[in-house]
Coordinates of C-alpha atoms and ligand atoms in Angstrom, one line a residue:
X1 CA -71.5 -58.9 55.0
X2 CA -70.7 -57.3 51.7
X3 CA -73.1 -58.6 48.9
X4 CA -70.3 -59.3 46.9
X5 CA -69.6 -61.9 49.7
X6 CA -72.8 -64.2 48.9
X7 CA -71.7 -64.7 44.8
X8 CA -67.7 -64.6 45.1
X9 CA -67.3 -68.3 45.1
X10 CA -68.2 -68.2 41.3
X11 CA -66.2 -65.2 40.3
X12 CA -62.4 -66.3 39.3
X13 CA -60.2 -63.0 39.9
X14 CA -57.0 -64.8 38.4
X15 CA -56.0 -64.1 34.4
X16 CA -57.7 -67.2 32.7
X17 CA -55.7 -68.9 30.3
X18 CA -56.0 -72.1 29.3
X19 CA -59.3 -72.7 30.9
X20 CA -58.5 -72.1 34.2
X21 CA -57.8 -68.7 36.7
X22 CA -54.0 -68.2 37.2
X23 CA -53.2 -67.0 41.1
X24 CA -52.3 -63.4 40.4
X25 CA -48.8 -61.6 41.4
X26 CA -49.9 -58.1 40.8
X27 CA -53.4 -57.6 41.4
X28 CA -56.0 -54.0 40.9
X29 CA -58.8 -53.3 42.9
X30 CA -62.8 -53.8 41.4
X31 CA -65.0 -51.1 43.3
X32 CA -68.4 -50.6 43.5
X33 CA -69.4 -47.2 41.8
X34 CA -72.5 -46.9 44.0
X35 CA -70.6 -47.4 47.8
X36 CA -67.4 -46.9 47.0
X37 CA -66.4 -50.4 48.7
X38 CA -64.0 -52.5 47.5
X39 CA -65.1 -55.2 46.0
X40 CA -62.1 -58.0 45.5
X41 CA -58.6 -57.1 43.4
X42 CA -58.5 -58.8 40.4
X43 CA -55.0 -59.8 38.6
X44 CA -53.1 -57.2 36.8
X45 CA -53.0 -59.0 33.7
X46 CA -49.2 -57.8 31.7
X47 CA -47.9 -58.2 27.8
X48 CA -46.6 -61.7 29.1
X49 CA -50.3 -62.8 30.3
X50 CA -51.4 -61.4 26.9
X51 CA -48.9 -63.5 24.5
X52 CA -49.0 -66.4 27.1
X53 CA -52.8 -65.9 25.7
X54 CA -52.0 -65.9 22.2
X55 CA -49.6 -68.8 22.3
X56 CA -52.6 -70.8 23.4
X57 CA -55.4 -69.6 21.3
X58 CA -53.0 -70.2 18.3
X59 CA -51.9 -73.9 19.4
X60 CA -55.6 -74.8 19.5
X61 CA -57.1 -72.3 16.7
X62 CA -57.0 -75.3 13.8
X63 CA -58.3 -77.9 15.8
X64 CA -61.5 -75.4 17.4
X65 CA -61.8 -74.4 13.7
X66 CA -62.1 -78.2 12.6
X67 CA -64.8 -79.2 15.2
X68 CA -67.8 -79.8 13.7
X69 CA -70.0 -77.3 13.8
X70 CA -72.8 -79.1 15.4
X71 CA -70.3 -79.4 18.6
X72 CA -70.0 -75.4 18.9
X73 CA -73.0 -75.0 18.2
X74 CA -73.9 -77.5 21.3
X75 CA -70.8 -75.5 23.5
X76 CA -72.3 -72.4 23.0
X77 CA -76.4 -73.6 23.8
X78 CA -75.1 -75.1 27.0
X79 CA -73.1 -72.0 28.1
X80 CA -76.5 -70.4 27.3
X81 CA -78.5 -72.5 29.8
X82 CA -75.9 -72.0 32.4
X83 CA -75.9 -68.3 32.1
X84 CA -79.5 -68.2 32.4
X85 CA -79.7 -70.6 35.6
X86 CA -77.1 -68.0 37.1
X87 CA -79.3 -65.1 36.4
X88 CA -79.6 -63.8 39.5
X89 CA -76.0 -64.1 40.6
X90 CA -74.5 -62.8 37.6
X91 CA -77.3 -59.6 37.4
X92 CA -76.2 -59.0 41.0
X93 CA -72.6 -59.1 39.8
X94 CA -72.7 -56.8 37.5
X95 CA -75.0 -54.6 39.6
X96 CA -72.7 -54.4 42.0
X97 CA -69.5 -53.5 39.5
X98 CA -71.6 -51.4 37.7
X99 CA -74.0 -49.7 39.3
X100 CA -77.1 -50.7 37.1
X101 CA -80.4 -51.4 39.0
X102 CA -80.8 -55.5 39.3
X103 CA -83.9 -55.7 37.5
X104 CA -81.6 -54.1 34.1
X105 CA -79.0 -56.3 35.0
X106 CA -81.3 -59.4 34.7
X107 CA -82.6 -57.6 31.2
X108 CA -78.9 -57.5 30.2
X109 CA -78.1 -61.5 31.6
X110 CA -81.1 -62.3 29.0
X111 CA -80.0 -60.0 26.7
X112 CA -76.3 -60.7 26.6
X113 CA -77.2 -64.8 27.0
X114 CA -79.4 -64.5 24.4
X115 CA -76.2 -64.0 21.8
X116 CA -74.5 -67.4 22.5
X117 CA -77.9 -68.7 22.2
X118 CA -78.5 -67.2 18.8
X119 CA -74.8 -68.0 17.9
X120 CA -75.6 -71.8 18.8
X121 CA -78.4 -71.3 16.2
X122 CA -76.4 -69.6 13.0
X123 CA -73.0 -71.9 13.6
X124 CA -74.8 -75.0 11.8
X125 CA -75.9 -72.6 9.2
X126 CA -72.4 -71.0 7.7
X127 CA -73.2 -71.7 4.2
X128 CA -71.2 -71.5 1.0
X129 CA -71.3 -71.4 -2.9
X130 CA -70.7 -73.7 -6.1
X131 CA -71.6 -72.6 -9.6
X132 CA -70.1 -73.0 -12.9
X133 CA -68.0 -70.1 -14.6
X134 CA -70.1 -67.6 -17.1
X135 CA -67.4 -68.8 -19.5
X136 CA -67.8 -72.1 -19.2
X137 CA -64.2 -73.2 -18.5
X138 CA -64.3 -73.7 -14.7
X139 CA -66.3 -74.0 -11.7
X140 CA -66.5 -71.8 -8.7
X141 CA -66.5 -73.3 -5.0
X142 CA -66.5 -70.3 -2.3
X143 CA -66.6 -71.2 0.9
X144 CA -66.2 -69.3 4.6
X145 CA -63.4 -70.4 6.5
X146 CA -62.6 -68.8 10.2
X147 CA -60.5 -65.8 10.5
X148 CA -57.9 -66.9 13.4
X149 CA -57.2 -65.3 16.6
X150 CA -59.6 -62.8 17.9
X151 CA -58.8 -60.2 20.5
X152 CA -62.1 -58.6 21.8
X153 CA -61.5 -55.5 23.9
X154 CA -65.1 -54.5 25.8
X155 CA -66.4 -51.2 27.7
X156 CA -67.8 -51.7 31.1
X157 CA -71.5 -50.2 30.6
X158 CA -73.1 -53.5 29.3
X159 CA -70.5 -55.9 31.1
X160 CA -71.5 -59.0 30.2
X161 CA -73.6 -58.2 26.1
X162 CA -70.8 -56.2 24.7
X163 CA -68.8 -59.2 25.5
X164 CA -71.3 -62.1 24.8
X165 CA -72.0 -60.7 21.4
X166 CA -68.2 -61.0 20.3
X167 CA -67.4 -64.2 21.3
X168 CA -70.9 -66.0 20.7
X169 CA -70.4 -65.4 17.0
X170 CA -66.2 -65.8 17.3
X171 CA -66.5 -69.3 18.7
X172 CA -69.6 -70.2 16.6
X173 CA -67.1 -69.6 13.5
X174 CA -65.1 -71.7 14.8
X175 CA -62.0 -68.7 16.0
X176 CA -60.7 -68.5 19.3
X177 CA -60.5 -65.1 21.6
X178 CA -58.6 -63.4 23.9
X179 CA -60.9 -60.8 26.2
X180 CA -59.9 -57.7 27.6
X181 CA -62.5 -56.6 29.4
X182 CA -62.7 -52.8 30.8
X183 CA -60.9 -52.1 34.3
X184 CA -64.0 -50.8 35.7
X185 CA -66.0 -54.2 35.1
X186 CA -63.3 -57.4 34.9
X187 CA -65.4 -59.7 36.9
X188 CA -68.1 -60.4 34.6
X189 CA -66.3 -61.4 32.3
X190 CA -64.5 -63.9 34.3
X191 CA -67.0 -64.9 35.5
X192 CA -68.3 -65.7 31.8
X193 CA -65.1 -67.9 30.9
X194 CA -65.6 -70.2 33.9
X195 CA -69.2 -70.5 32.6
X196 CA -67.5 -71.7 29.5
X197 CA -65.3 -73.7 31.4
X198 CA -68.3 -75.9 32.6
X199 CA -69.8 -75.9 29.0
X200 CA -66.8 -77.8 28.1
X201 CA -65.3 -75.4 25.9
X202 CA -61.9 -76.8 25.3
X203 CA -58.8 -75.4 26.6
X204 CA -57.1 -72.4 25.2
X205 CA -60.2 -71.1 23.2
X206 CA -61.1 -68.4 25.6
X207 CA -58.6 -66.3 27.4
X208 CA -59.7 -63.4 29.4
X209 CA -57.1 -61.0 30.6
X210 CA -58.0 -58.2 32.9
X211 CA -55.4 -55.0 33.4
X212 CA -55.1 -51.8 35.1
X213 CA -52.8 -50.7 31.5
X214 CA -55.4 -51.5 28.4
X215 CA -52.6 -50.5 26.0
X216 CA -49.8 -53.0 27.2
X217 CA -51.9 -55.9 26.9
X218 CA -53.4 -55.2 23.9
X219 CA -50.3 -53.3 21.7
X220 CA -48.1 -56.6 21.5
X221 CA -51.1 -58.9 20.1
X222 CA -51.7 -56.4 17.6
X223 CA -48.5 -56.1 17.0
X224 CA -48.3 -59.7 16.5
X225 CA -48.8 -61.0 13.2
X226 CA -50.4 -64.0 14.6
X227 CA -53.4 -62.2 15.9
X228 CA -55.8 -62.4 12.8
X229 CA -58.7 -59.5 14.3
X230 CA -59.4 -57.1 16.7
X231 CA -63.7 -56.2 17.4
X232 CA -63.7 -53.3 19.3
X233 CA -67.1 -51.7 21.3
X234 CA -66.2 -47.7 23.2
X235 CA -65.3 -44.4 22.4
X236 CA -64.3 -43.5 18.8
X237 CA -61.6 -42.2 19.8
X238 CA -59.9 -45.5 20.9
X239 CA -61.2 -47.0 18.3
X240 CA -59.2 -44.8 15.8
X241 CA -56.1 -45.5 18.0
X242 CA -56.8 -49.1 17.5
X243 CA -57.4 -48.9 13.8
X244 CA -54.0 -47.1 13.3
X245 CA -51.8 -50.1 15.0
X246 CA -54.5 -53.1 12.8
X247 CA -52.9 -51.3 9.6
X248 CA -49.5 -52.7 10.6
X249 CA -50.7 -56.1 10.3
X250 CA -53.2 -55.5 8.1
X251 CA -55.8 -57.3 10.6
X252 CA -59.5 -57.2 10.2
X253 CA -61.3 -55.0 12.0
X254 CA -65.2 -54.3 13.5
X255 CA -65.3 -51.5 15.5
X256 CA -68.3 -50.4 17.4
X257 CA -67.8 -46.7 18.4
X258 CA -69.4 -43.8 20.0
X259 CA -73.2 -42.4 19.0
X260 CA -74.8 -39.2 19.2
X261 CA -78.4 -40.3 18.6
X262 CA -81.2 -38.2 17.8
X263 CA -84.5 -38.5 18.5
X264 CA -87.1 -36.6 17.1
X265 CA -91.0 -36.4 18.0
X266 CA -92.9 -34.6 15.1
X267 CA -96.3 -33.2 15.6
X268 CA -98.1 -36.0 14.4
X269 CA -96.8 -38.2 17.3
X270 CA -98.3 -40.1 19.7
X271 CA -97.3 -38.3 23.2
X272 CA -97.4 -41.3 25.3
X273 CA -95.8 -43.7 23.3
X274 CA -93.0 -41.1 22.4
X275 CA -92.6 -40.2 26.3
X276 CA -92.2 -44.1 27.1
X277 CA -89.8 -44.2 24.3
X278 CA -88.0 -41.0 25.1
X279 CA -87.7 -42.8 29.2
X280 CA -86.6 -46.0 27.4
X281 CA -84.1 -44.2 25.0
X282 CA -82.7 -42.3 27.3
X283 CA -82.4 -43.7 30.6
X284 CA -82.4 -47.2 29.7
X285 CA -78.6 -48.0 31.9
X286 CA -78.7 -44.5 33.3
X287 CA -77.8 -43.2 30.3
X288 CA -74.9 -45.1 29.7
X289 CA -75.4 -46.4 26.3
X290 CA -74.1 -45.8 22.9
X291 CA -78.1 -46.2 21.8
X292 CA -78.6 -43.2 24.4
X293 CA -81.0 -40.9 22.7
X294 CA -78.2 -38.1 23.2
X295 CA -80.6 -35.0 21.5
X296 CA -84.1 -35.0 22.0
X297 CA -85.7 -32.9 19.2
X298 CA -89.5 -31.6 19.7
X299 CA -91.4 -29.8 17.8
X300 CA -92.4 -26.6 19.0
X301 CA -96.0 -27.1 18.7
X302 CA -95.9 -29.5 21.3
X303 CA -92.5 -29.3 23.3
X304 CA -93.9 -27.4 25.8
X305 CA -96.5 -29.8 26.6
X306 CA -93.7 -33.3 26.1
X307 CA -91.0 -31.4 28.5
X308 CA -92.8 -30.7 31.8
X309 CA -94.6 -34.3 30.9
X310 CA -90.9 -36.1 30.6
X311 CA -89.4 -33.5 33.4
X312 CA -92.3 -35.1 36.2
X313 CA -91.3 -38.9 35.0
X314 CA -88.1 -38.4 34.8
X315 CA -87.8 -36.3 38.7
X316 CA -90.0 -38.9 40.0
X317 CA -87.2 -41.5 39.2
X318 CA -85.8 -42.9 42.6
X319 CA -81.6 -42.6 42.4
X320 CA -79.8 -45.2 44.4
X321 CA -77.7 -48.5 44.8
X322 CA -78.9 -50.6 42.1
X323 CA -79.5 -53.8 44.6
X324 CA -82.0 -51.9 46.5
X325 CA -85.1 -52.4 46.6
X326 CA -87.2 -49.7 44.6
X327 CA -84.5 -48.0 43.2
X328 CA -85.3 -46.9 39.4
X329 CA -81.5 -45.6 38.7
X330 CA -77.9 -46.4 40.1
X331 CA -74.8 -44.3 40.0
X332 CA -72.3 -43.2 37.2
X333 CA -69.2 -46.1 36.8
X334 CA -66.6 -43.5 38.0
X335 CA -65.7 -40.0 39.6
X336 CA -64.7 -38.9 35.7
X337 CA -67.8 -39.8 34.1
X338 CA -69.8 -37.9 36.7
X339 CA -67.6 -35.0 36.7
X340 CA -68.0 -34.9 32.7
X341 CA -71.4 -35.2 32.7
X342 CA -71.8 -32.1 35.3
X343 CA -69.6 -30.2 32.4
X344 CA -71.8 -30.7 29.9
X345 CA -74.9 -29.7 32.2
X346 CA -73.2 -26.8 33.1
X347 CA -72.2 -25.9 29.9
X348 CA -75.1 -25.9 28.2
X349 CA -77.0 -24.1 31.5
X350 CA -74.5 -21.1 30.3
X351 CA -75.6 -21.4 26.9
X352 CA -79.2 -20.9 28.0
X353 CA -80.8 -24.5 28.8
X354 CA -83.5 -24.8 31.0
X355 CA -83.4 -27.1 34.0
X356 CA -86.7 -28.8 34.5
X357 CA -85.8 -30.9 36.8
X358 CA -81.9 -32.3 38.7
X359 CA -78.8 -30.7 36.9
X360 CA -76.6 -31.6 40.1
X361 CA -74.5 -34.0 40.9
X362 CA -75.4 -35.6 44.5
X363 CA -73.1 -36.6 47.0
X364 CA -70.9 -39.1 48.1
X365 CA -70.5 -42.1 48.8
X366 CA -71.2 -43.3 45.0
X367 CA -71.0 -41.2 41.8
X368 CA -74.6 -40.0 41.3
X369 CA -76.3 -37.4 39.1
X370 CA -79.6 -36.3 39.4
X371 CA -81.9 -37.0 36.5
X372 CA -82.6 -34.6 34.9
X373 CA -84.4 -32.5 32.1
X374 CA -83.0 -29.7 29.8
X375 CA -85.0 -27.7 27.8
X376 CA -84.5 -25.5 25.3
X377 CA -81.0 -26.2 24.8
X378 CA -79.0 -23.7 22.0
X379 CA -77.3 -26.3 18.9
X380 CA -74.0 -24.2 19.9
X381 CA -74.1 -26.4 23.5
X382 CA -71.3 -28.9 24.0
X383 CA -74.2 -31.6 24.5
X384 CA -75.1 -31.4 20.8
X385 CA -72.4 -32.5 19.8
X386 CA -70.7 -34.8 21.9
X387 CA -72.1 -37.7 23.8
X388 CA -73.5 -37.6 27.6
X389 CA -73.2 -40.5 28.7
X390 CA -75.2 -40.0 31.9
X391 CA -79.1 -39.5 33.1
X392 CA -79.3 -36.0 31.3
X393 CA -82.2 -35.5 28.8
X394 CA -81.8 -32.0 26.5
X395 CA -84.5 -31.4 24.5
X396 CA -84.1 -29.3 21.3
X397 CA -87.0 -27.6 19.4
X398 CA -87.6 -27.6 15.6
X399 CA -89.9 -26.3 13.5
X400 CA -89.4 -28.3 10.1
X401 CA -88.9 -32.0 8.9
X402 CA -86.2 -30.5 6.6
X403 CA -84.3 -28.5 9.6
X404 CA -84.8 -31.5 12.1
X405 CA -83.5 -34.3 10.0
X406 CA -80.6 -31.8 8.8
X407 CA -79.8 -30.9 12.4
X408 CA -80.0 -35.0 13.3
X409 CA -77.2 -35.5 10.5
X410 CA -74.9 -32.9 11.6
X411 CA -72.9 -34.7 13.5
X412 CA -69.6 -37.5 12.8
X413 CA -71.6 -40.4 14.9
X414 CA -74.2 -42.3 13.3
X415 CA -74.9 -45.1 15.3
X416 CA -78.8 -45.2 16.6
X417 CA -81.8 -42.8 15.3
X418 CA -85.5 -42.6 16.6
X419 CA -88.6 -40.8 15.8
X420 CA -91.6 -40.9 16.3
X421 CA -95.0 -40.5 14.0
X422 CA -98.0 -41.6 12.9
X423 CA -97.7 -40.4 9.2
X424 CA -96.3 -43.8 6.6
X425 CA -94.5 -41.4 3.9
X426 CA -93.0 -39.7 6.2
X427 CA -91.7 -42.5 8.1
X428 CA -90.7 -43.9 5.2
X429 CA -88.9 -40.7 4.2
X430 CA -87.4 -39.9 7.3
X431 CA -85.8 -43.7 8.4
X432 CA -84.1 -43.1 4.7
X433 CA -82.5 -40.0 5.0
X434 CA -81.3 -40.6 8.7
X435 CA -77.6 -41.1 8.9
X436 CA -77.4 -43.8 11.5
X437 CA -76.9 -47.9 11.0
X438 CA -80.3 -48.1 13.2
X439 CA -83.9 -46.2 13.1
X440 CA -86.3 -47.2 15.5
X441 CA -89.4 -45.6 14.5
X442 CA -91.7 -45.3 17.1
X443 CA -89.7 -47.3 19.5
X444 CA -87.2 -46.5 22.0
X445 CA -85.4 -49.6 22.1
X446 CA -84.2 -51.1 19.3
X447 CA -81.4 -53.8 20.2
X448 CA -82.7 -57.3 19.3
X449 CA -79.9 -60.4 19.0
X450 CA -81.4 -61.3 16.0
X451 CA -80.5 -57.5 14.2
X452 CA -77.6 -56.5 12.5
X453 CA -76.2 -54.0 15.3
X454 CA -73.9 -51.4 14.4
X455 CA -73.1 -48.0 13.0
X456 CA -72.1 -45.7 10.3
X457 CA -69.3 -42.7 10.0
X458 CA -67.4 -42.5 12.8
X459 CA -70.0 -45.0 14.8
X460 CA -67.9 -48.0 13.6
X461 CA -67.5 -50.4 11.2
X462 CA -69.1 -53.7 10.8
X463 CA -72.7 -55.7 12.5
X464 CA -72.9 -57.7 15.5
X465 CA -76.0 -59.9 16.1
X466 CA -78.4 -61.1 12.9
X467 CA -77.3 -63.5 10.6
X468 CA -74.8 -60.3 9.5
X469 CA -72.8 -61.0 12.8
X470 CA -70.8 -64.1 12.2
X471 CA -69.3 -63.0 8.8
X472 CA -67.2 -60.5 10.8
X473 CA -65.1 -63.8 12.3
X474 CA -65.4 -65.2 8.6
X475 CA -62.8 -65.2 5.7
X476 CA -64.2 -65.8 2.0
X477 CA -62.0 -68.3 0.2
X478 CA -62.5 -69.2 -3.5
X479 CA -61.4 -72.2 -4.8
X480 CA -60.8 -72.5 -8.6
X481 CA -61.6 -76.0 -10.0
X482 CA -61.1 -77.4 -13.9
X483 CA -64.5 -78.6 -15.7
Ligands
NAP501 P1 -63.1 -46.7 26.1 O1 -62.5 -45.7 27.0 O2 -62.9 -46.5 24.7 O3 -62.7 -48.1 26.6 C1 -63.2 -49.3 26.0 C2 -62.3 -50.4 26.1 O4 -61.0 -50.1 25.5 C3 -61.9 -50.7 27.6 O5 -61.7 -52.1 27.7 C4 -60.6 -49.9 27.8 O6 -59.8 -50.4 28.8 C5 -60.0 -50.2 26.4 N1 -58.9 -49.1 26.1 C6 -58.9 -47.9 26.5 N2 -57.8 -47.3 26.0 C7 -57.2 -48.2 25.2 C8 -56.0 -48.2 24.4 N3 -55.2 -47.1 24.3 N4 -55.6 -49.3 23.8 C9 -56.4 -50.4 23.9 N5 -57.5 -50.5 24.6 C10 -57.9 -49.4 25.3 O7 -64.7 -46.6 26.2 P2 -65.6 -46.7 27.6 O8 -65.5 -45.5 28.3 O9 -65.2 -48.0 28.3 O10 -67.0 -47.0 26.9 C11 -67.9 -46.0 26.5 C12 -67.8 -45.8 25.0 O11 -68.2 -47.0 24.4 C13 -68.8 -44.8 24.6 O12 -68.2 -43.9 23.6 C14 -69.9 -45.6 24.0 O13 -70.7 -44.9 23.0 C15 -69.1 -46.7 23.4 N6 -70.0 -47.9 23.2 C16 -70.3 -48.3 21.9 C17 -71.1 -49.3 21.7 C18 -71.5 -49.8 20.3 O14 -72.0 -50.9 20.2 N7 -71.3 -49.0 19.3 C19 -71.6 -50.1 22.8 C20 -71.3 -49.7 24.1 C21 -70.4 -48.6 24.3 P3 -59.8 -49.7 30.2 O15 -61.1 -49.9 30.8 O16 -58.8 -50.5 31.0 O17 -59.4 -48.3 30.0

């Protein structure tokens, strides 16, 4: 029996529109990246499904946005509690259409949960102002009134989180959303309305519609002028092909793009904390992250020592499917992925890298990639510059704060930074002239629920998570009143 088999009973494979899976007429196949087995066909959602979304969200958008905020807030704490007594079916879900080992699927289930939970927590607290003008001739009454219509596109390396963190703080504002998830990982998501379902969320607040063809289900609701925003999490370059069609409508925007992270451990360092960071940084989801540390910058004094330290943990690392037992990393979501992150390897071998440990893909069945450890990769390498995406660690050498933090800027992302020492003014110095919407100093994980996420330069625009994250689904309104 497939494992899929034991938890498809929960997993709706239909569109969902108005709180309930519609049988599907076309339908594309979900696969699992670490067997190649099929794991169910899911409905090819169309422009139709997409407005049929929209006409919904938009009948029911002023009367979600006049529900007191207490009963949201209630919604969203009991999808919570759901989510987390479904831990192990939906971590085994997403394993198993995603490739991530069970025990960081579980992580992301507590992670991703922890959202509407927060969201639960900030919906009873949307505040406002009243004040009377400088002038004297007037008073000022602002207050934050939902921004309409949502659509939430999502990538498939944190299936259930990149989701959860949109429409946690969405609903909490009192807006409804229409999800397209990513074609690699539908069934989360799905799975995550009918959670909502049973939470009592009313009808027509949450649509999710799954496709094989991103564009035509998204292009008509942006095109449509009912459609108020579009939050966006992958590559920058979508993201900037999004942006161009929200101009047409003038719709607001938060866009959470690609990152090139740095991380840099400077002489003063701590090795083993920096080597537990660097594992965490770096092959925390097999390297599929935006937070990824993408360039790992040592100084020379003690990179020797820190890459054939990091080259044994990261060799030692047990590559399988992620529902087995023992396994410490799964497989790459697709054949593309895997082939570009063999590209990059062997681009920057030609440059000059040296392999410490892996550099090869492995074969089939399943898209795997031997962890592995590059040192002394050249600046001029593809690597530097664009993102990995995959279980490859390149460590860089410096000499000089100056030259490190310089080399750490030069790139358009600016998404995550890390470092690590034990010196105050230089931590100090250093989190300040980093060019990223996140330092984690001496840490290698720095996602919290409670924390503004988000990026800088062509890393996006806008925060999700903290008390920052529900003012993206917020409009200011000011209301004028006589003395
Ligand atoms: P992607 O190719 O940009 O896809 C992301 C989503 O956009 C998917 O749902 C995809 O649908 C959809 N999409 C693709 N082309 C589209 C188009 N022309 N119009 C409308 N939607 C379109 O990114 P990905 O490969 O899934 O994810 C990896 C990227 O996400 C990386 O760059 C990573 O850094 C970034 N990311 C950023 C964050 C952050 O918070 N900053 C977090 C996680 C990931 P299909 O799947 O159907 O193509």
């Amino acid at each position: 029996m497939l494992e899929y088999d034991r938890i498809s009973g929960l997993i709706p494979t239909g569109v969902w529109i108005d709180g309930r899976s519609e049988p599907a007429t076309t339908t594309f196949e979900v696969r699992n990246p670490a067997t190649g087995e099929l794991l169910t066909e899911v409905a090819d959602g169309t422009a139709a499904d997409a407005l049929r979304a929209l006409d919904s969200a938009c009948r029911v958008q002023s009367a979600w946005a006049a529900t007191a905020p207490r009963e949201r807030s209630a919604i969203l704490r009991r999808a919570w509690e759901i989510l987390i007594d479904r831990t192990e079916e939906i971590a085994l879900l997403m394993t198993l259409e995603m490739g991530k080992t069970l025990a960081e699927a579980r992580g992301e289930v507590a992670y991703g949960g922890e959202f509407l939970r927060w969201f639960s927590e900030e919906a009873v607290r949307i505040g406002g102002r009243y004040t009377d003008s400088p002038a004297g001739t007037g008073r000022i009454l602002v207050t934050q009134r939902p921004v309409g219509p949502v659509l939430a596109i999502t990538p498939w390396n944190f299936p259930l989180a990149m989701g959860s963190r949109k429409i946690g703080p969405a609903l909490a504002a009192g807006c409804t959303v229409i999800v397209k998830p990513a074609e690699d990982t539908p069934l989360t998501m799905l799975a995550l309305a009918q959670i909502f379902a049973e939470a009592g969320l009313p009808e027509g607040v949450l649509s999710v519609i799954p496709g094989s063809d991103a564009s035509a289900i998204t292009a008509p609701l942006l095109a449509d002028p009912r459609l108020r925003k579009v939050t966006f999490t992958g590559s920058t370059r979508v993201g900037k092909l999004l942006l161009k069609q929200a101009a047409d409508t003038v719709l607001r925007t938060s866009m959470e793009l690609g990152g090139n992270a740095p991380f840099i451990v400077f002489e003063d360092a701590d090795l083993e904390q920096a080597l537990a960071g660097a594992m965490a940084a770096k092959m925390r989801n097999g390297g599929e992250a935006c937070t990824a540390a993408n360039r790992i910058y040592v100084h020379n004094s003690i990179r020797e020592e820190f890459a054939s330290r990091l080259a044994e943990k990261i060799g030692a690392l047990r590559v399988g499917p992620g529902h087995e037992p023992g396994v410490d990393t799964g497989p790459l979501i697709n054949e593309r992925q895997r082939n570009s992150v063999a590209a990059l390897v062997e681009d920057a071998v030609a440059a000059g890298a040296v392999v410490r440990t892996g550099g090869k893909a492995i074969d089939g069945p399943g898209w795997f990639f031997q962890p592995t450890v590059l040192d002394e990769v050249p600046r001029t390498a593809r690597m530097h510059r664009e993102e990995i995406f995959g279980p490859v660690a390149a460590i860089y050498g410096f000499d000089s704060e100056e030259d490190v933090v310089a080399a750490a800027n030069d790139t358009e992302y600016g998404l995550a930074a890390y470092f690590y020492t034990r010196d105050l003014d230089r931590a100090l110095r250093v989190s300040s002239a980093l060019e990223a919407g996140m330092v984690g100093v001496n840490r290698g994980v720095i996602s919290d629920p409670a924390a503004p996420f988000g990026g800088v330069k062509q890393s996006g625009l806008g925060s999700e998570g903290g008390s920052e994250g529900i003012h993206e689904y917020l409009d200011t309104k000011y209301v004028a009143l006589t003395r």
